[in-house]
């Protein structure tokens, strides 16, 4: 298959240069569902670019008869963040101009529908209740896209809009009609491979063949995956209140593939394998030996997002003897030592910090030097 390659301008810079992103669109012989994948929304999170590169190579070698529907892929989807540096370090998690997290800027139709001039999702569910699932899905998707396009028109007013809004309109316009959205991230620091899963979509999580998932029991809709799926989940909930129980064929996932500022081959391998396995399981790709044999018996350990525990430095110092990434720690166990210096004429000291609650150590700060209140590690607790 040969993809259509489309360039989308996202910013005209003071220097006269234009920043653009590039979309690779693979279309199968048979029309069908749409999957949208992007990588590197946060500037230091690189592994997803290598995953998308391998998927592009892989799809180029497939016959169009093996793809049902279309797959759109966008590597380096946030060039401003990808190119951002502080000394040798990539610091592209926040827009340096506004301080806003690049993954907290997206348009959430559910929030929009609460404005007085809009029909609420509760009223919409009432209006759609007599239709069948397919009709509801089509009508809702059209309504949502229509509203999005109305909002995006503000860009063309004389007063303009902030860059984050322009950027969010560009990126979201590529995926609003998708069935599946996959946003490929890594940790800013050091992390295991895991994914974020929405409540009600747990059954599909195993297709990615990762061991660990964070269950989004709390979220506000501003992240890319949330902005896509939240309106659909809310409509499902409103219809359920009226006695109509259904699940739309819409899912979104954030895959967290290893550590920041690195491309770890194991994380890339797991990302590519999981995404192929997912797309075959969703009947978009036809591949020999897929779904992989281990899919049926795969168990994913889910941890509620609300129960994850960040540890911050209680005093300044240098970290040493910290537990390893991926370790299961039990309450009271030594988590790390802090080498603490002073300016009060005393000898330096080592301070032991114990684990408060048992769990999985899934993310570690890259910097072993911490000021008081700075991040050290995060533990997932309450496995389900
Ligand atoms: Zn990220």
Tab-separated table of C-alpha atoms and ligand atoms in Angstrom:
chain	number	residue	atom	x	y	z
A	1	UNK	CA	0.000	0.000	0.000
A	2	UNK	CA	1.176	3.492	-0.755
A	3	UNK	CA	-0.080	6.105	1.711
A	4	UNK	CA	-1.396	9.526	0.821
A	5	UNK	CA	0.928	11.974	2.545
A	6	UNK	CA	-0.585	15.286	3.551
A	7	UNK	CA	1.192	18.207	5.142
A	8	UNK	CA	-0.789	20.364	7.581
A	9	UNK	CA	0.532	23.804	8.529
A	10	UNK	CA	0.221	24.553	12.220
A	11	UNK	CA	2.092	27.819	12.775
A	12	UNK	CA	3.620	30.709	10.890
A	13	UNK	CA	6.616	31.868	12.927
A	14	UNK	CA	8.065	35.330	13.511
A	15	UNK	CA	11.078	34.356	11.423
A	16	UNK	CA	8.824	33.602	8.481
A	17	UNK	CA	9.229	29.829	8.809
A	18	UNK	CA	6.227	27.571	8.806
A	19	UNK	CA	5.788	24.682	11.220
A	20	UNK	CA	3.875	21.754	9.796
A	21	UNK	CA	2.928	18.210	10.664
A	22	UNK	CA	2.648	15.357	8.200
A	23	UNK	CA	-0.181	12.838	8.051
A	24	UNK	CA	0.318	9.377	6.491
A	25	UNK	CA	-3.044	8.050	5.320
A	26	UNK	CA	-3.333	4.363	4.465
A	27	UNK	CA	-6.617	3.384	2.846
A	28	UNK	CA	-7.626	-0.253	2.473
A	29	UNK	CA	-9.401	-1.799	-0.509
A	30	UNK	CA	-12.584	-2.048	1.532
A	31	UNK	CA	-14.011	1.040	3.253
A	32	UNK	CA	-14.576	0.683	6.976
A	33	UNK	CA	-13.455	2.023	10.287
A	34	UNK	CA	-10.743	4.601	10.925
A	35	UNK	CA	-7.812	4.434	13.336
A	36	UNK	CA	-5.805	7.566	14.153
A	37	UNK	CA	-2.318	7.367	15.700
A	38	UNK	CA	-0.056	10.194	16.752
A	39	UNK	CA	3.264	10.436	18.612
A	40	UNK	CA	5.415	12.982	20.427
A	41	UNK	CA	2.701	15.387	21.641
A	42	UNK	CA	5.052	15.920	24.585
A	43	UNK	CA	8.400	16.919	23.156
A	44	UNK	CA	10.657	14.545	25.114
A	45	UNK	CA	8.563	11.437	24.441
A	46	UNK	CA	10.175	9.877	21.416
A	47	UNK	CA	9.516	6.125	21.316
A	48	UNK	CA	6.141	6.552	19.605
A	49	UNK	CA	7.890	8.085	16.565
A	50	UNK	CA	9.886	4.872	16.120
A	51	UNK	CA	6.684	2.858	16.560
A	52	UNK	CA	4.946	4.916	13.865
A	53	UNK	CA	7.965	4.583	11.564
A	54	UNK	CA	7.820	0.778	11.885
A	55	UNK	CA	4.058	0.745	11.356
A	56	UNK	CA	4.425	2.873	8.204
A	57	UNK	CA	7.052	0.435	6.850
A	58	UNK	CA	4.841	-2.480	7.771
A	59	UNK	CA	1.704	-1.012	6.175
A	60	UNK	CA	3.635	-0.129	2.989
A	61	UNK	CA	4.405	-3.858	2.609
A	62	UNK	CA	0.794	-4.932	3.070
A	63	UNK	CA	-1.700	-5.499	0.300
A	64	UNK	CA	-4.661	-3.104	0.317
A	65	UNK	CA	-6.948	-6.123	0.694
A	66	UNK	CA	-5.486	-6.670	4.203
A	67	UNK	CA	-6.724	-3.320	5.510
A	68	UNK	CA	-10.418	-2.697	6.142
A	69	UNK	CA	-10.952	1.023	6.466
A	70	UNK	CA	-8.141	3.504	6.994
A	71	UNK	CA	-5.239	4.204	9.313
A	72	UNK	CA	-3.851	7.723	9.716
A	73	UNK	CA	-0.480	8.206	11.392
A	74	UNK	CA	1.165	11.416	12.579
A	75	UNK	CA	4.730	11.184	13.936
A	76	UNK	CA	6.283	14.260	15.612
A	77	UNK	CA	2.804	15.749	15.953
A	78	UNK	CA	4.011	18.743	18.008
A	79	UNK	CA	7.131	20.228	16.375
A	80	UNK	CA	7.314	23.189	18.764
A	81	UNK	CA	7.653	20.770	21.686
A	82	UNK	CA	9.921	18.284	19.903
A	83	UNK	CA	12.481	20.968	19.134
A	84	UNK	CA	12.453	22.569	22.578
A	85	UNK	CA	15.696	22.335	24.577
A	86	UNK	CA	17.155	23.402	27.863
A	87	UNK	CA	20.896	22.709	27.678
A	88	UNK	CA	21.104	19.044	26.533
A	89	UNK	CA	17.628	18.270	27.815
A	90	UNK	CA	14.341	18.160	25.986
A	91	UNK	CA	11.813	19.992	28.114
A	92	UNK	CA	8.799	19.885	25.801
A	93	UNK	CA	6.011	19.022	28.205
A	94	UNK	CA	4.766	22.601	28.596
A	95	UNK	CA	4.321	25.393	26.115
A	96	UNK	CA	7.117	27.755	27.224
A	97	UNK	CA	5.075	30.767	26.080
A	98	UNK	CA	2.061	30.037	28.312
A	99	UNK	CA	3.247	27.334	30.711
A	100	UNK	CA	0.340	25.089	29.726
A	101	UNK	CA	0.798	21.301	29.435
A	102	UNK	CA	0.540	20.396	25.741
A	103	UNK	CA	-1.773	17.532	26.642
A	104	UNK	CA	-4.310	19.619	28.577
A	105	UNK	CA	-5.556	21.858	25.793
A	106	UNK	CA	-8.091	19.832	23.819
A	107	UNK	CA	-11.700	20.538	22.919
A	108	UNK	CA	-14.224	18.509	24.874
A	109	UNK	CA	-17.663	18.413	23.266
A	110	UNK	CA	-19.284	17.370	26.517
A	111	UNK	CA	-18.115	20.559	28.251
A	112	UNK	CA	-19.124	22.569	25.196
A	113	UNK	CA	-22.614	21.038	25.250
A	114	UNK	CA	-23.164	22.513	28.730
A	115	UNK	CA	-23.165	26.069	27.370
A	116	UNK	CA	-26.662	27.624	27.367
A	117	UNK	CA	-27.029	27.788	23.564
A	118	UNK	CA	-26.257	24.069	23.128
A	119	UNK	CA	-28.345	20.933	23.514
A	120	UNK	CA	-27.201	18.961	26.566
A	121	UNK	CA	-26.139	15.342	26.136
A	122	UNK	CA	-29.093	14.328	28.328
A	123	UNK	CA	-31.504	16.034	25.904
A	124	UNK	CA	-29.627	14.581	22.951
A	125	UNK	CA	-29.981	11.070	24.389
A	126	UNK	CA	-33.710	11.715	24.733
A	127	UNK	CA	-33.912	12.867	21.120
A	128	UNK	CA	-31.957	9.853	19.814
A	129	UNK	CA	-33.439	7.127	21.985
A	130	UNK	CA	-35.715	5.658	19.305
A	131	UNK	CA	-32.897	5.245	16.771
A	132	UNK	CA	-30.770	2.119	16.528
A	133	UNK	CA	-27.173	2.104	17.693
A	134	UNK	CA	-25.683	2.721	14.236
A	135	UNK	CA	-28.005	5.665	13.540
A	136	UNK	CA	-27.276	7.211	16.936
A	137	UNK	CA	-23.543	6.903	16.306
A	138	UNK	CA	-23.793	8.566	12.890
A	139	UNK	CA	-26.066	11.388	14.054
A	140	UNK	CA	-23.949	12.102	17.127
A	141	UNK	CA	-20.702	12.083	15.155
A	142	UNK	CA	-22.133	14.556	12.612
A	143	UNK	CA	-23.448	16.830	15.375
A	144	UNK	CA	-20.122	16.797	17.192
A	145	UNK	CA	-18.100	17.559	14.054
A	146	UNK	CA	-20.506	20.339	13.052
A	147	UNK	CA	-20.096	22.005	16.447
A	148	UNK	CA	-16.309	21.561	16.294
A	149	UNK	CA	-16.165	23.256	12.904
A	150	UNK	CA	-18.254	26.145	14.209
A	151	UNK	CA	-15.832	26.618	17.092
A	152	UNK	CA	-12.778	26.308	14.857
A	153	UNK	CA	-14.066	29.198	12.687
A	154	UNK	CA	-13.007	31.610	15.424
A	155	UNK	CA	-9.490	31.221	14.075
A	156	UNK	CA	-10.493	33.317	11.091
A	157	UNK	CA	-11.822	36.283	13.075
A	158	UNK	CA	-9.868	39.546	13.198
A	159	UNK	CA	-9.121	39.002	16.896
A	160	UNK	CA	-7.671	35.535	16.292
A	161	UNK	CA	-7.227	32.827	18.947
A	162	UNK	CA	-4.311	31.666	21.122
A	163	UNK	CA	-1.880	29.243	19.542
A	164	UNK	CA	-2.917	26.300	21.735
A	165	UNK	CA	-6.492	26.576	20.444
A	166	UNK	CA	-5.346	26.747	16.815
A	167	UNK	CA	-3.142	23.728	17.372
A	168	UNK	CA	-5.891	21.774	19.089
A	169	UNK	CA	-8.265	22.459	16.188
A	170	UNK	CA	-5.659	21.267	13.669
A	171	UNK	CA	-4.913	18.045	15.517
A	172	UNK	CA	-8.430	17.138	16.579
A	173	UNK	CA	-9.829	17.771	13.093
A	174	UNK	CA	-7.809	14.728	11.998
A	175	UNK	CA	-9.436	12.296	14.417
A	176	UNK	CA	-12.997	13.329	15.287
A	177	UNK	CA	-14.513	10.790	12.880
A	178	UNK	CA	-12.135	7.994	13.955
A	179	UNK	CA	-13.238	4.847	15.732
A	180	UNK	CA	-9.936	4.366	17.509
A	181	UNK	CA	-7.489	7.009	18.699
A	182	UNK	CA	-4.021	5.989	19.870
A	183	UNK	CA	-1.843	8.678	21.403
A	184	UNK	CA	1.719	7.445	21.889
A	185	UNK	CA	3.595	8.906	24.851
A	186	UNK	CA	6.487	7.999	27.138
A	187	UNK	CA	7.367	9.216	30.593
A	188	UNK	CA	9.026	12.612	30.992
A	189	UNK	CA	11.291	10.641	33.335
A	190	UNK	CA	11.862	6.856	33.478
A	191	UNK	CA	8.936	4.500	33.248
A	192	UNK	CA	7.688	0.994	32.530
A	193	UNK	CA	5.465	0.407	29.473
A	194	UNK	CA	1.766	0.737	30.318
A	195	UNK	CA	-1.465	2.243	29.007
A	196	UNK	CA	-4.367	4.389	30.148
A	197	UNK	CA	-7.762	2.709	29.907
A	198	UNK	CA	-11.247	4.237	30.167
A	199	UNK	CA	-13.887	2.587	32.322
A	200	UNK	CA	-16.083	0.406	30.149
A	201	UNK	CA	-13.274	-0.358	27.660
A	202	UNK	CA	-11.291	-2.774	29.861
A	203	UNK	CA	-12.036	-5.735	27.590
A	204	UNK	CA	-9.996	-4.224	24.748
A	205	UNK	CA	-6.963	-3.350	26.894
A	206	UNK	CA	-5.561	-6.875	26.672
A	207	UNK	CA	-5.172	-6.584	22.883
A	208	UNK	CA	-2.123	-4.349	23.455
A	209	UNK	CA	-0.438	-7.209	25.371
A	210	UNK	CA	0.950	-4.875	28.048
A	211	UNK	CA	0.892	-5.985	31.672
A	212	UNK	CA	-0.149	-2.755	33.346
A	213	UNK	CA	-3.001	-0.297	32.828
A	214	UNK	CA	-4.090	2.808	34.695
A	215	UNK	CA	-7.855	2.924	34.848
A	216	UNK	CA	-9.151	6.453	34.324
A	217	UNK	CA	-11.595	6.635	37.219
A	218	UNK	CA	-11.029	10.380	37.271
A	219	UNK	CA	-10.299	12.814	34.413
A	220	UNK	CA	-11.460	16.186	33.143
A	221	UNK	CA	-11.522	15.861	29.353
A	222	UNK	CA	-8.631	18.156	28.431
A	223	UNK	CA	-6.142	15.442	27.396
A	224	UNK	CA	-6.185	14.198	23.805
A	225	UNK	CA	-7.531	10.711	24.582
A	226	UNK	CA	-10.096	12.120	27.021
A	227	UNK	CA	-11.361	14.826	24.672
A	228	UNK	CA	-12.005	12.198	22.024
A	229	UNK	CA	-13.821	9.581	24.097
A	230	UNK	CA	-15.505	11.509	26.908
A	231	UNK	CA	-18.482	12.717	24.820
A	232	UNK	CA	-19.145	9.159	23.607
A	233	UNK	CA	-18.933	7.708	27.118
A	234	UNK	CA	-21.229	10.433	28.426
A	235	UNK	CA	-23.806	9.751	25.707
A	236	UNK	CA	-23.641	6.021	26.555
A	237	UNK	CA	-24.275	6.930	30.213
A	238	UNK	CA	-27.240	9.210	29.335
A	239	UNK	CA	-28.787	6.533	27.119
A	240	UNK	CA	-28.307	3.942	29.879
A	241	UNK	CA	-30.252	6.201	32.272
A	242	UNK	CA	-33.127	6.011	29.783
A	243	UNK	CA	-32.897	2.222	29.715
A	244	UNK	CA	-30.928	1.870	26.466
A	245	UNK	CA	-27.682	0.076	27.130
A	246	UNK	CA	-25.162	0.120	24.290
A	247	UNK	CA	-21.472	0.608	23.637
A	248	UNK	CA	-20.280	2.602	20.633
A	249	UNK	CA	-17.387	1.232	18.588
A	250	UNK	CA	-15.169	4.141	19.737
A	251	UNK	CA	-12.102	3.811	21.894
A	252	UNK	CA	-9.113	5.921	22.755
A	253	UNK	CA	-5.864	4.911	24.352
A	254	UNK	CA	-2.726	6.580	25.568
A	255	UNK	CA	0.189	4.183	25.396
A	256	UNK	CA	3.124	5.084	27.617
A	257	UNK	CA	6.208	3.537	26.077
A	258	UNK	CA	9.228	3.700	28.339
A	259	UNK	CA	11.381	6.623	29.329
A	260	UNK	CA	11.727	10.168	28.003
A	261	UNK	CA	14.521	11.429	25.693
A	262	UNK	CA	15.241	7.829	24.624
A	263	UNK	CA	14.085	5.285	22.128
A	264	UNK	CA	14.146	2.003	24.013
A	265	UNK	CA	14.001	-0.910	21.504
A	266	UNK	CA	11.979	-3.096	23.898
A	267	UNK	CA	9.351	-0.390	24.356
A	268	UNK	CA	9.180	0.147	20.590
A	269	UNK	CA	8.843	-3.606	20.001
A	270	UNK	CA	6.011	-3.856	22.531
A	271	UNK	CA	4.303	-0.791	21.064
A	272	UNK	CA	4.366	-2.100	17.486
A	273	UNK	CA	3.309	-5.631	18.487
A	274	UNK	CA	0.458	-4.332	20.661
A	275	UNK	CA	-0.896	-1.935	18.042
A	276	UNK	CA	-0.869	-4.590	15.287
A	277	UNK	CA	-2.564	-7.018	17.638
A	278	UNK	CA	-5.153	-4.388	18.589
A	279	UNK	CA	-5.977	-3.452	14.988
A	280	UNK	CA	-6.347	-7.127	14.005
A	281	UNK	CA	-8.536	-7.769	17.054
A	282	UNK	CA	-10.688	-4.808	15.991
A	283	UNK	CA	-10.974	-6.392	12.518
A	284	UNK	CA	-9.220	-3.575	10.685
A	285	UNK	CA	-6.159	-5.611	9.647
A	286	UNK	CA	-5.940	-9.161	8.340
A	287	UNK	CA	-2.567	-10.685	9.289
A	288	UNK	CA	-1.297	-14.223	9.551
A	289	UNK	CA	-0.759	-15.459	13.128
A	290	UNK	CA	-2.620	-12.440	14.540
A	291	UNK	CA	-4.252	-11.960	16.987
A	292	UNK	CA	-1.256	-13.493	18.712
A	293	UNK	CA	-1.956	-16.707	20.558
A	294	UNK	CA	-1.333	-15.153	23.982
A	295	UNK	CA	-4.122	-12.598	23.496
A	296	UNK	CA	-6.935	-14.832	24.741
A	297	UNK	CA	-5.289	-15.582	28.075
A	298	UNK	CA	-3.653	-12.179	28.564
A	299	UNK	CA	-4.323	-10.600	31.940
A	300	UNK	CA	-3.794	-6.896	32.439
A	301	UNK	CA	-3.382	-5.542	35.930
A	302	UNK	CA	-5.552	-2.427	36.310
A	303	UNK	CA	-4.764	0.281	38.854
A	304	UNK	CA	-7.176	3.181	39.497
A	305	UNK	CA	-5.664	6.549	38.579
A	306	UNK	CA	-7.102	8.147	41.716
A	307	UNK	CA	-5.096	5.748	43.898
A	308	UNK	CA	-1.654	6.332	42.399
A	309	UNK	CA	0.746	7.890	44.862
A	310	UNK	CA	3.474	10.392	44.042
A	311	UNK	CA	6.395	10.792	46.427
A	312	UNK	CA	7.976	14.228	46.787
A	313	UNK	CA	11.194	15.157	48.581
A	314	UNK	CA	10.498	16.151	52.192
A	315	UNK	CA	13.843	17.925	52.213
A	316	UNK	CA	16.484	18.724	49.636
A	317	UNK	CA	19.171	16.175	48.862
A	318	UNK	CA	20.572	13.538	46.556
A	319	UNK	CA	18.761	10.272	45.882
A	320	UNK	CA	20.531	6.975	46.315
A	321	UNK	CA	19.608	3.304	46.852
A	322	UNK	CA	16.237	3.919	45.240
A	323	UNK	CA	14.125	0.847	44.381
A	324	UNK	CA	14.230	-0.270	40.767
A	325	UNK	CA	11.648	0.601	38.141
A	326	UNK	CA	8.909	-2.046	37.996
A	327	UNK	CA	9.536	-3.244	41.582
A	328	UNK	CA	6.606	-4.258	43.779
A	329	UNK	CA	7.135	-2.631	47.169
A	330	UNK	CA	5.360	-3.366	50.412
A	331	UNK	CA	4.338	-0.976	53.137
A	332	UNK	CA	7.271	-0.027	55.388
A	333	UNK	CA	9.935	-1.198	52.907
A	334	UNK	CA	12.849	1.143	52.190
A	335	UNK	CA	11.941	3.138	49.081
A	336	UNK	CA	14.999	5.357	48.761
A	337	UNK	CA	17.695	7.108	50.758
A	338	UNK	CA	18.295	10.816	50.676
A	339	UNK	CA	21.819	12.125	51.137
A	340	UNK	CA	21.193	15.388	53.003
A	341	UNK	CA	23.693	18.209	53.408
A	342	UNK	CA	23.315	21.163	55.727
A	343	UNK	CA	24.668	24.626	56.499
A	344	UNK	CA	24.340	24.285	60.255
A	345	UNK	CA	27.762	22.860	61.152
A	346	UNK	CA	26.538	19.251	61.349
A	347	UNK	CA	27.825	16.199	59.467
A	348	UNK	CA	25.916	15.185	56.299
A	349	UNK	CA	23.353	12.430	56.930
A	350	UNK	CA	21.501	9.634	55.154
A	351	UNK	CA	17.731	9.644	55.590
A	352	UNK	CA	15.732	6.449	54.891
A	353	UNK	CA	12.291	6.925	53.365
A	354	UNK	CA	9.870	3.970	53.662
A	355	UNK	CA	6.939	3.005	51.441
A	356	UNK	CA	3.589	4.216	52.787
A	357	UNK	CA	1.409	1.767	50.906
A	358	UNK	CA	2.179	-1.393	48.888
A	359	UNK	CA	2.231	-1.077	45.125
A	360	UNK	CA	4.062	-1.055	41.808
A	361	UNK	CA	6.847	1.495	41.282
A	362	UNK	CA	6.118	2.561	37.710
A	363	UNK	CA	7.802	5.938	37.252
A	364	UNK	CA	11.060	7.436	38.566
A	365	UNK	CA	12.511	10.934	38.334
A	366	UNK	CA	15.555	11.116	36.051
A	367	UNK	CA	17.306	13.641	38.251
A	368	UNK	CA	18.823	12.268	41.477
A	369	UNK	CA	19.184	15.785	42.846
A	370	UNK	CA	15.995	17.106	44.437
A	371	UNK	CA	14.971	20.307	46.137
A	372	UNK	CA	12.335	20.077	48.831
A	373	UNK	CA	8.947	19.288	47.285
A	374	UNK	CA	10.289	17.932	44.019
A	375	UNK	CA	9.102	14.711	42.433
A	376	UNK	CA	10.927	11.449	43.202
A	377	UNK	CA	8.749	8.521	42.073
A	378	UNK	CA	5.199	7.275	41.674
A	379	UNK	CA	3.563	4.068	42.877
A	380	UNK	CA	0.396	2.411	41.580
A	381	UNK	CA	-1.662	0.986	44.429
A	382	UNK	CA	-4.943	-0.953	44.755
A	383	UNK	CA	-4.591	-3.437	41.863
A	384	UNK	CA	-7.973	-4.600	40.545
B	1	LIG	ZN1	3.221	12.540	27.507
